[in-house]
Short mmCIF file of C-alpha atoms in Angstrom, two decimals:
data_model
loop_
_atom_site.label_atom_id
_atom_site.label_comp_id
_atom_site.label_asym_id
_atom_site.label_seq_id
_atom_site.Cartn_x
_atom_site.Cartn_y
_atom_site.Cartn_z
CA MET A 813 16.18 -38.93 2.75
CA LYS A 814 16.43 -35.20 3.41
CA LEU A 815 15.19 -34.11 0.00
CA PRO A 816 11.53 -35.19 0.45
CA PHE A 817 11.49 -33.53 3.87
CA LEU A 818 12.97 -30.32 2.45
CA SER A 819 10.44 -30.34 -0.40
CA LYS A 820 7.52 -30.70 2.01
CA TYR A 821 8.96 -27.98 4.25
CA LEU A 822 9.30 -25.54 1.34
CA GLU A 823 5.81 -26.40 0.11
CA LYS A 824 4.41 -25.74 3.58
CA LYS A 825 6.19 -22.40 3.78
CA ASN A 826 4.91 -21.41 0.34
CA ILE A 827 1.33 -22.28 1.32
CA GLU A 828 1.68 -20.22 4.50
CA TYR A 829 3.01 -17.31 2.45
CA GLN A 830 0.15 -17.50 -0.06
CA ASN A 831 -2.39 -17.70 2.77
CA ARG A 832 -0.97 -14.58 4.40
CA LEU A 833 -1.11 -12.73 1.09
CA LEU A 834 -4.72 -13.79 0.60
CA GLU A 835 -5.63 -12.73 4.13
CA ARG A 836 -4.15 -9.27 3.57
CA GLN A 837 -5.92 -8.94 0.22
CA VAL A 838 -9.22 -9.86 1.87
CA GLN A 839 -8.64 -7.17 4.49
CA GLU A 840 -7.98 -4.61 1.77
CA VAL A 841 -11.14 -5.54 -0.13
CA GLN A 842 -13.19 -5.41 3.09
CA ASN A 843 -11.76 -1.99 3.87
CA ILE A 844 -12.76 -0.67 0.43
CA TYR A 845 -16.19 -2.30 0.72
CA MET A 846 -16.89 -0.69 4.10
CA THR A 847 -15.80 2.69 2.76
CA MET A 848 -18.17 2.35 -0.19
CA ARG A 849 -21.00 1.34 2.14
CA GLY A 850 -20.37 4.49 4.16
CA TRP A 851 -20.52 6.65 1.03
CA ARG A 852 -23.77 4.98 -0.05
CA HIS A 853 -25.34 5.61 3.36
CA ASP A 854 -24.26 9.26 3.31
CA TYR A 855 -25.52 9.68 -0.26
CA HIS A 856 -28.97 8.42 0.75
CA ASN A 857 -29.12 10.84 3.69
CA HIS A 858 -28.08 13.76 1.50
CA LEU A 859 -30.85 12.99 -0.98
CA GLN A 860 -33.44 12.92 1.80
CA SER A 861 -32.26 16.29 3.12
CA MET A 862 -32.38 17.90 -0.33
CA LYS A 863 -35.84 16.49 -1.01
CA ALA A 864 -37.03 18.03 2.26
CA TYR A 865 -35.71 21.47 1.27
CA VAL A 866 -37.37 21.17 -2.15
CA LYS A 867 -40.69 20.16 -0.56
CA MET A 868 -40.58 23.15 1.79
CA GLY A 869 -39.57 25.50 -1.02
CA GLU A 870 -36.43 26.59 0.82
CA VAL A 871 -34.27 27.20 -2.23
CA ASP A 872 -31.67 29.28 -0.39
CA ARG A 873 -31.10 26.58 2.22
CA LEU A 874 -30.93 23.96 -0.53
CA LYS A 875 -28.24 25.98 -2.34
CA GLU A 876 -26.31 26.38 0.91
CA TYR A 877 -26.56 22.64 1.52
CA LEU A 878 -25.34 21.88 -2.01
CA ASP A 879 -22.34 24.19 -1.56
CA LEU A 880 -21.39 22.40 1.68
CA LEU A 881 -21.87 19.03 0.02
CA GLU A 882 -19.61 20.07 -2.86
CA GLN A 883 -16.87 21.06 -0.41
CA ASP A 884 -17.25 17.74 1.38
CA LEU A 885 -17.07 15.75 -1.87
CA ASP A 886 -13.84 17.53 -2.83
CA GLN A 887 -12.28 15.85 0.21
CA VAL A 888 -13.58 12.37 -0.66
CA ASN A 889 -10.98 11.72 -3.34
CA GLN A 890 -8.87 8.62 -3.39
CA MET A 891 -5.66 9.03 -1.42
CA ILE A 892 -3.29 8.91 -4.39
CA GLU A 893 -3.70 9.95 -8.01
CA SER A 894 -0.25 9.32 -9.48
CA GLY A 895 -1.21 9.32 -13.16
CA ASN A 896 -0.88 5.53 -13.43
CA VAL A 897 -4.14 3.64 -12.87
CA ASN A 898 -2.54 0.35 -11.82
CA LEU A 899 -0.22 2.06 -9.36
CA ASP A 900 -3.12 4.05 -7.90
CA ALA A 901 -5.17 0.90 -7.33
CA ILE A 902 -2.58 -0.91 -5.24
CA LEU A 903 -1.32 2.18 -3.38
CA ASN A 904 -4.81 3.29 -2.36
CA SER A 905 -5.86 -0.16 -1.17
CA LYS A 906 -2.73 -0.80 0.90
CA LEU A 907 -2.13 2.70 2.29
CA SER A 908 -5.76 3.24 3.28
CA LEU A 909 -5.69 -0.04 5.22
CA ALA A 910 -2.39 0.95 6.83
CA GLU A 911 -3.92 4.23 8.01
CA LYS A 912 -6.96 2.41 9.32
CA ASN A 913 -4.63 0.19 11.37
CA GLY A 914 -3.03 3.19 13.07
CA ILE A 915 0.05 3.65 10.87
CA ALA A 916 0.90 7.26 9.99
CA VAL A 917 1.26 7.50 6.21
CA ASP A 918 2.99 10.26 4.25
CA TYR A 919 3.10 9.93 0.47
CA THR A 920 3.94 11.55 -2.84
CA ALA A 921 3.46 9.54 -6.02
CA LYS A 922 3.81 10.57 -9.67
CA CYS A 923 4.13 8.02 -12.45
CA PRO A 924 3.63 7.99 -16.24
CA ALA A 925 0.55 6.14 -17.47
CA GLU A 926 2.71 3.84 -19.59
CA ILE A 927 5.97 2.38 -18.27
CA ALA A 928 8.28 -0.50 -19.18
CA VAL A 929 7.41 -2.47 -16.05
CA SER A 930 4.42 -4.77 -16.59
CA ASP A 931 1.24 -4.35 -14.53
CA ILE A 932 1.85 -7.66 -12.76
CA ASP A 933 5.46 -6.86 -11.88
CA LEU A 934 4.58 -3.33 -10.75
CA CYS A 935 1.86 -4.64 -8.42
CA ALA A 936 4.18 -7.36 -7.10
CA LEU A 937 6.95 -4.85 -6.44
CA ILE A 938 4.87 -2.13 -4.78
CA GLY A 939 2.66 -4.66 -2.99
CA ASN A 940 5.61 -6.45 -1.39
CA LEU A 941 7.35 -3.19 -0.49
CA LEU A 942 4.28 -1.95 1.37
CA ASP A 943 3.42 -5.33 2.89
CA ASN A 944 6.93 -5.55 4.34
CA ALA A 945 6.71 -1.97 5.60
CA VAL A 946 3.35 -2.65 7.28
CA GLU A 947 4.67 -5.89 8.79
CA ALA A 948 7.62 -4.01 10.28
CA CYS A 949 5.34 -1.24 11.62
CA GLU A 950 3.08 -3.79 13.31
CA LYS A 951 6.03 -4.88 15.47
CA VAL A 952 6.76 -1.33 16.67
CA SER A 953 5.23 -0.65 20.08
CA GLU A 954 7.14 2.28 21.59
CA ASP A 955 6.52 5.09 19.09
CA PRO A 956 3.66 5.56 16.62
CA PRO A 957 4.69 3.63 13.48
CA PHE A 958 4.98 5.40 10.13
CA ILE A 959 5.42 4.76 6.42
CA ARG A 960 6.81 7.40 4.03
CA LEU A 961 6.39 6.73 0.32
CA TYR A 962 7.91 8.70 -2.55
CA ILE A 963 7.54 7.81 -6.24
CA ASP A 964 8.55 10.07 -9.12
CA VAL A 965 10.50 10.18 -12.37
CA LEU A 966 14.19 10.90 -11.74
CA LYS A 967 16.81 11.03 -14.50
CA LYS A 968 14.45 9.26 -16.92
CA GLN A 969 13.90 6.43 -14.46
CA LEU A 970 11.13 5.56 -12.02
CA TYR A 971 12.41 6.29 -8.52
CA ILE A 972 10.67 4.51 -5.62
CA SER A 973 11.47 5.12 -1.97
CA VAL A 974 9.77 3.50 1.02
CA THR A 975 10.78 4.43 4.56
CA ASN A 976 9.17 2.76 7.55
CA SER A 977 9.45 2.27 11.29
CA THR A 978 11.21 -0.86 12.49
CA ASN A 979 12.51 -2.52 15.63
CA GLU A 980 15.15 -4.33 13.63
CA VAL A 981 18.77 -3.26 13.26
CA VAL A 982 20.75 -5.09 10.58
CA ARG A 983 24.33 -4.24 9.70
CA LYS A 984 24.67 -6.34 6.54
CA LEU A 985 21.96 -5.91 3.93
CA ASP A 986 22.84 -8.47 1.27
CA SER A 987 21.78 -11.92 0.04
CA GLU A 988 22.49 -13.33 3.50
CA TYR A 989 20.00 -10.89 5.01
CA ILE A 990 17.40 -11.84 2.41
CA SER A 991 17.82 -15.59 2.94
CA ASN A 992 17.72 -15.30 6.73
CA LYS A 993 14.32 -13.59 6.72
CA ARG A 994 11.66 -16.26 7.08
CA GLY A 995 8.01 -16.32 6.12
CA ASN A 996 6.16 -13.50 4.38
CA HIS A 997 8.92 -10.90 4.75
CA GLY A 998 11.61 -13.15 3.28
CA HIS A 999 9.47 -14.11 0.29
CA GLY A 1000 8.60 -10.45 -0.26
CA LEU A 1001 12.24 -9.37 -0.26
CA LYS A 1002 13.14 -12.04 -2.82
CA ARG A 1003 10.18 -11.09 -5.04
CA ILE A 1004 11.26 -7.44 -4.97
CA ASN A 1005 14.81 -8.38 -5.96
CA LEU A 1006 13.59 -10.54 -8.85
CA VAL A 1007 11.52 -7.71 -10.34
CA VAL A 1008 14.39 -5.22 -10.04
CA GLU A 1009 16.83 -7.68 -11.63
CA LYS A 1010 14.37 -8.48 -14.43
CA TYR A 1011 14.34 -4.87 -15.62
CA GLY A 1012 18.01 -4.15 -14.95
CA GLY A 1013 17.13 -1.74 -12.15
CA TYR A 1014 18.91 -0.68 -8.99
CA ILE A 1015 18.00 -1.36 -5.37
CA ASN A 1016 19.48 -0.03 -2.14
CA ARG A 1017 18.45 -0.91 1.41
CA GLN A 1018 19.49 1.01 4.49
CA ASN A 1019 18.79 0.14 8.11
CA GLU A 1020 19.35 2.64 10.90
CA PRO A 1021 18.00 2.49 14.47
CA GLY A 1022 14.22 2.73 14.19
CA VAL A 1023 14.13 3.22 10.41
CA PHE A 1024 14.32 0.98 7.33
CA VAL A 1025 14.68 2.50 3.86
CA THR A 1026 14.36 0.87 0.44
CA GLU A 1027 15.27 2.80 -2.71
CA ILE A 1028 14.64 1.45 -6.21
CA MET A 1029 15.37 2.79 -9.69
CA LEU A 1030 13.64 1.24 -12.72
CA PRO A 1031 13.92 2.14 -16.40
CA LEU A 1032 10.87 3.73 -17.97
#
């Protein structure tokens, strides 16, 4: 009699998890859309200003305006350019939204264009790491929350480190910890473990007062 109930319970939890993922993805897309709208509005205004200088024959002021515009455009780059297009896409969408939500973000990311990890697995891994970090930061109320990300090649492997604020203090970081985490966070932790295991990688989690760290090594 318990099996049908358990099946429905797990199905409900999976639906809730998928809905939360979809909601976050919608927020990320909306954030990118609003940014693009802002750029389009600014671009239109810049064109009007330059046309005015041309009409008045003020070449020197037009050149000065173009120089200032060039300096401004140099600052309108995407947050991260790691060398891997797929990694850049997910990092920029998630970290830009995190910053918009008041989370201090510090990052360094370098990655070869071609790696052994598939695009789907890479997005699942990085996406869940950052979603869990953001979820933890959203529960921090005393100090400004932060996320520190570091990705680089180390000893011919892809090294990934995510450090974030947390209110949680856990002494035992093992399968019991994973299974006890409910909802989105628990599913995310399991998904991360599956990807690491699939490629024969290494994962280490550390939890100290106020800080949670995840380190991952994956073969290239």
